[in-house]
């Protein structure tokens, strides 16, 4: 019984981690095409931290695994905050 559960867990982990490698090749090709087709400006834009932060706040905080019918199954990703002044590390999840 225990051996079967361990085998099933290993198979599930292999399936979950293989999802990233299945789509990475097409994503890499798309990125290369976008780089070759984009306009390369000689002047650099000034960094705006406000826009950078709000772009990342709007991102999803979960990893979509699969869809069954109309139900999406995903795993929440951790949000990691580090304080240099207190040398504290905070890790928490947002569950929606």
XYZ file of N, CA and C in Angstrom:
288
model
N 0.823 -1.194 0.000
C 0.000 0.000 0.000
C 0.867 1.257 0.000
N 1.848 1.297 0.914
C 2.725 2.456 1.010
C 3.555 2.620 -0.266
N 3.990 1.499 -0.826
C 4.786 1.544 -2.049
C 3.963 2.108 -3.211
N 2.679 1.747 -3.279
C 1.807 2.262 -4.333
C 1.582 3.758 -4.217
N 1.442 4.244 -2.993
C 1.240 5.677 -2.774
C 2.488 6.452 -3.171
N 3.647 5.926 -2.822
C 4.899 6.590 -3.191
C 5.068 6.603 -4.708
N 4.744 5.497 -5.365
C 4.843 5.438 -6.828
C 3.897 6.431 -7.477
N 2.670 6.522 -6.964
C 1.696 7.465 -7.506
C 2.166 8.900 -7.298
N 2.742 9.194 -6.146
C 3.242 10.544 -5.875
C 4.379 10.906 -6.825
N 5.268 9.962 -7.093
C 6.383 10.215 -8.010
C 5.869 10.458 -9.420
N 4.900 9.684 -9.857
C 4.327 9.869 -11.196
C 3.652 11.224 -11.304
N 2.905 11.614 -10.273
C 2.236 12.919 -10.287
C 3.251 14.056 -10.348
N 4.315 13.955 -9.569
C 5.349 14.986 -9.603
C 6.020 15.062 -10.968
N 6.256 13.920 -11.584
C 6.863 13.913 -12.912
C 5.945 14.583 -13.923
N 4.651 14.325 -13.836
C 3.705 14.953 -14.754
C 3.628 16.456 -14.537
N 3.619 16.867 -13.291
C 3.528 18.293 -12.986
C 4.754 19.031 -13.500
N 5.949 18.498 -13.256
C 7.154 19.194 -13.669
C 7.441 19.049 -15.159
N 6.832 18.105 -15.843
C 7.027 17.989 -17.285
C 6.225 19.037 -18.035
N 5.216 19.619 -17.424
C 4.391 20.633 -18.078
C 5.221 21.840 -18.475
N 6.159 22.235 -17.658
C 6.983 23.397 -17.949
C 7.877 23.152 -19.154
N 8.421 21.962 -19.286
C 9.338 21.688 -20.381
C 8.608 21.477 -21.697
N 7.345 21.069 -21.659
C 6.615 20.848 -22.898
C 6.398 22.144 -23.662
N 6.135 23.233 -22.983
C 5.855 24.489 -23.654
C 7.041 25.420 -23.744
N 8.163 25.068 -23.174
C 9.284 25.999 -23.121
C 9.925 26.220 -24.485
N 9.912 25.218 -25.346
C 10.545 25.382 -26.651
C 9.785 26.388 -27.504
N 8.463 26.288 -27.544
C 7.698 27.237 -28.351
C 7.778 28.632 -27.754
N 7.828 28.724 -26.426
C 7.955 30.032 -25.783
C 9.304 30.658 -26.124
N 10.351 29.861 -26.154
C 11.676 30.376 -26.495
C 11.697 30.865 -27.936
N 11.070 30.125 -28.843
C 11.019 30.545 -30.242
C 10.233 31.835 -30.392
N 9.109 31.973 -29.665
C 8.324 33.198 -29.717
C 9.134 34.381 -29.202
N 9.891 34.162 -28.138
C 10.712 35.231 -27.574
C 11.786 35.672 -28.561
N 12.406 34.713 -29.242
C 13.426 35.064 -30.231
C 12.817 35.834 -31.389
N 11.627 35.430 -31.839
C 10.963 36.146 -32.919
C 10.605 37.560 -32.497
N 10.131 37.723 -31.264
C 9.787 39.054 -30.780
C 11.023 39.941 -30.690
N 12.143 39.378 -30.280
C 13.371 40.164 -30.202
C 13.848 40.592 -31.581
N 13.752 39.697 -32.550
C 14.239 40.029 -33.882
C 13.311 41.001 -34.593
N 12.014 41.005 -34.263
C 11.060 41.877 -34.927
C 10.865 43.212 -34.214
N 11.356 43.356 -33.013
C 11.119 44.583 -32.256
C 12.066 45.684 -32.707
N 11.618 46.921 -32.484
C 12.461 48.077 -32.785
C 13.463 48.250 -31.656
N 14.713 48.377 -32.029
C 15.754 48.555 -31.020
C 16.068 50.045 -30.930
N 15.590 50.661 -29.854
C 15.868 52.079 -29.636
C 17.256 52.232 -29.034
N 17.940 53.286 -29.465
C 19.278 53.525 -28.953
C 19.252 54.189 -27.584
N 18.176 54.897 -27.282
C 18.095 55.535 -25.964
C 17.308 54.643 -25.009
N 17.741 54.652 -23.748
C 17.100 53.816 -22.740
C 16.004 54.608 -22.046
N 14.918 53.918 -21.726
C 13.837 54.551 -20.987
C 14.191 54.576 -19.507
N 13.707 55.600 -18.834
C 13.946 55.707 -17.398
C 13.097 54.681 -16.663
N 13.670 54.041 -15.655
C 12.968 53.021 -14.875
C 11.913 53.681 -13.996
N 10.687 53.178 -14.094
C 9.589 53.679 -13.273
C 9.158 52.560 -12.333
N 9.544 52.609 -11.056
C 9.218 51.510 -10.140
C 7.726 51.333 -9.915
N 6.956 52.408 -9.978
C 5.504 52.303 -9.780
C 4.857 51.422 -10.834
N 5.193 51.653 -12.100
C 4.649 50.813 -13.175
C 5.107 49.374 -13.032
N 6.361 49.193 -12.659
C 6.909 47.848 -12.484
C 6.148 47.088 -11.401
N 5.909 47.738 -10.276
C 5.208 47.094 -9.157
C 3.777 46.757 -9.539
N 3.060 47.696 -10.153
C 1.662 47.437 -10.495
C 1.520 46.380 -11.584
N 2.494 46.272 -12.474
C 2.461 45.188 -13.463
C 2.542 43.835 -12.778
N 3.370 43.725 -11.764
C 3.530 42.445 -11.074
C 2.409 42.163 -10.086
N 1.791 43.195 -9.545
C 0.642 42.978 -8.662
C -0.513 42.379 -9.459
N -0.642 42.789 -10.712
C -1.723 42.290 -11.553
C -1.524 40.871 -12.043
N -0.328 40.321 -11.882
C -0.066 38.946 -12.307
C -0.826 37.957 -11.433
N -1.037 36.775 -11.967
C -1.685 35.707 -11.197
C -0.703 35.154 -10.173
N -1.230 34.786 -9.016
C -0.397 34.221 -7.957
C -0.660 32.737 -7.810
N -0.839 32.064 -8.949
C -1.056 30.625 -8.898
C -0.452 29.986 -10.137
N -0.268 28.695 -10.046
C 0.281 27.922 -11.150
C -0.828 27.002 -11.626
N -1.338 27.279 -12.827
C -2.439 26.503 -13.390
C -1.926 25.136 -13.818
N -2.551 24.073 -13.287
C -2.107 22.715 -13.592
C -2.949 22.113 -14.708
N -4.274 22.114 -14.538
C -5.144 21.561 -15.569
C -6.556 22.093 -15.405
N -7.365 21.865 -16.429
C -8.766 22.256 -16.419
C -9.605 21.015 -16.626
N -10.578 20.807 -15.740
C -11.512 19.692 -15.851
C -12.886 20.304 -16.086
N -13.376 20.183 -17.316
C -14.637 20.833 -17.657
C -14.447 22.338 -17.610
N -15.195 22.995 -16.732
C -15.028 24.435 -16.559
C -14.325 24.767 -15.245
N -13.814 23.750 -14.562
C -13.137 23.954 -13.276
C -11.620 23.954 -13.475
N -10.979 25.033 -13.049
C -9.528 25.155 -13.175
C -8.864 24.691 -11.888
N -7.839 23.873 -12.030
C -7.093 23.377 -10.880
C -5.720 24.037 -10.905
N -5.395 24.726 -9.809
C -4.118 25.422 -9.738
C -3.546 25.345 -8.331
N -2.257 25.627 -8.242
C -1.537 25.606 -6.973
C -1.119 27.043 -6.666
N -1.431 27.542 -5.467
C -1.018 28.916 -5.145
C 0.501 29.017 -5.001
N 1.058 30.103 -5.513
C 2.491 30.341 -5.400
C 2.779 31.165 -4.150
N 3.911 30.942 -3.519
C 4.218 31.728 -2.316
C 4.628 33.150 -2.678
N 4.327 34.062 -1.790
C 4.812 35.431 -1.899
C 5.880 35.574 -0.822
N 7.066 35.955 -1.229
C 8.202 36.000 -0.312
C 8.637 37.455 -0.141
N 8.639 37.915 1.093
C 9.088 39.265 1.422
C 10.282 39.165 2.358
N 11.278 40.015 2.104
C 12.474 40.014 2.944
C 12.719 41.428 3.447
N 12.988 41.553 4.722
C 13.286 42.839 5.336
C 14.771 42.894 5.666
N 15.490 43.811 5.018
C 16.920 43.950 5.292
C 17.167 44.558 6.670
N 16.270 45.426 7.102
C 16.492 46.096 8.383
C 16.330 45.145 9.557
N 15.425 44.184 9.442
C 15.186 43.245 10.540
C 15.721 41.844 10.249
N 16.228 41.625 9.052
C 16.692 40.300 8.618
C 15.618 39.237 8.807
N 14.396 39.590 8.435
C 13.268 38.657 8.520
C 12.854 38.227 7.126
N 12.376 37.016 7.038
C 11.851 36.473 5.799
C 10.411 36.066 6.049
N 9.491 36.613 5.260
C 8.072 36.302 5.397
C 7.618 35.559 4.150
N 6.950 34.437 4.338
C 6.415 33.653 3.228
C 4.943 33.414 3.506
N 4.082 33.771 2.531
C 2.660 33.510 2.699
C 2.030 33.235 1.342
N 0.819 32.698 1.371
C 0.086 32.318 0.171
C -1.207 33.117 0.106
N -1.649 33.434 -1.111
C -2.950 34.051 -1.315
C -3.850 32.982 -1.910
N -4.882 32.612 -1.186
C -5.834 31.611 -1.655
C -7.111 32.315 -2.069
N -7.488 32.168 -3.328
C -8.723 32.787 -3.820
C -9.781 31.756 -4.047
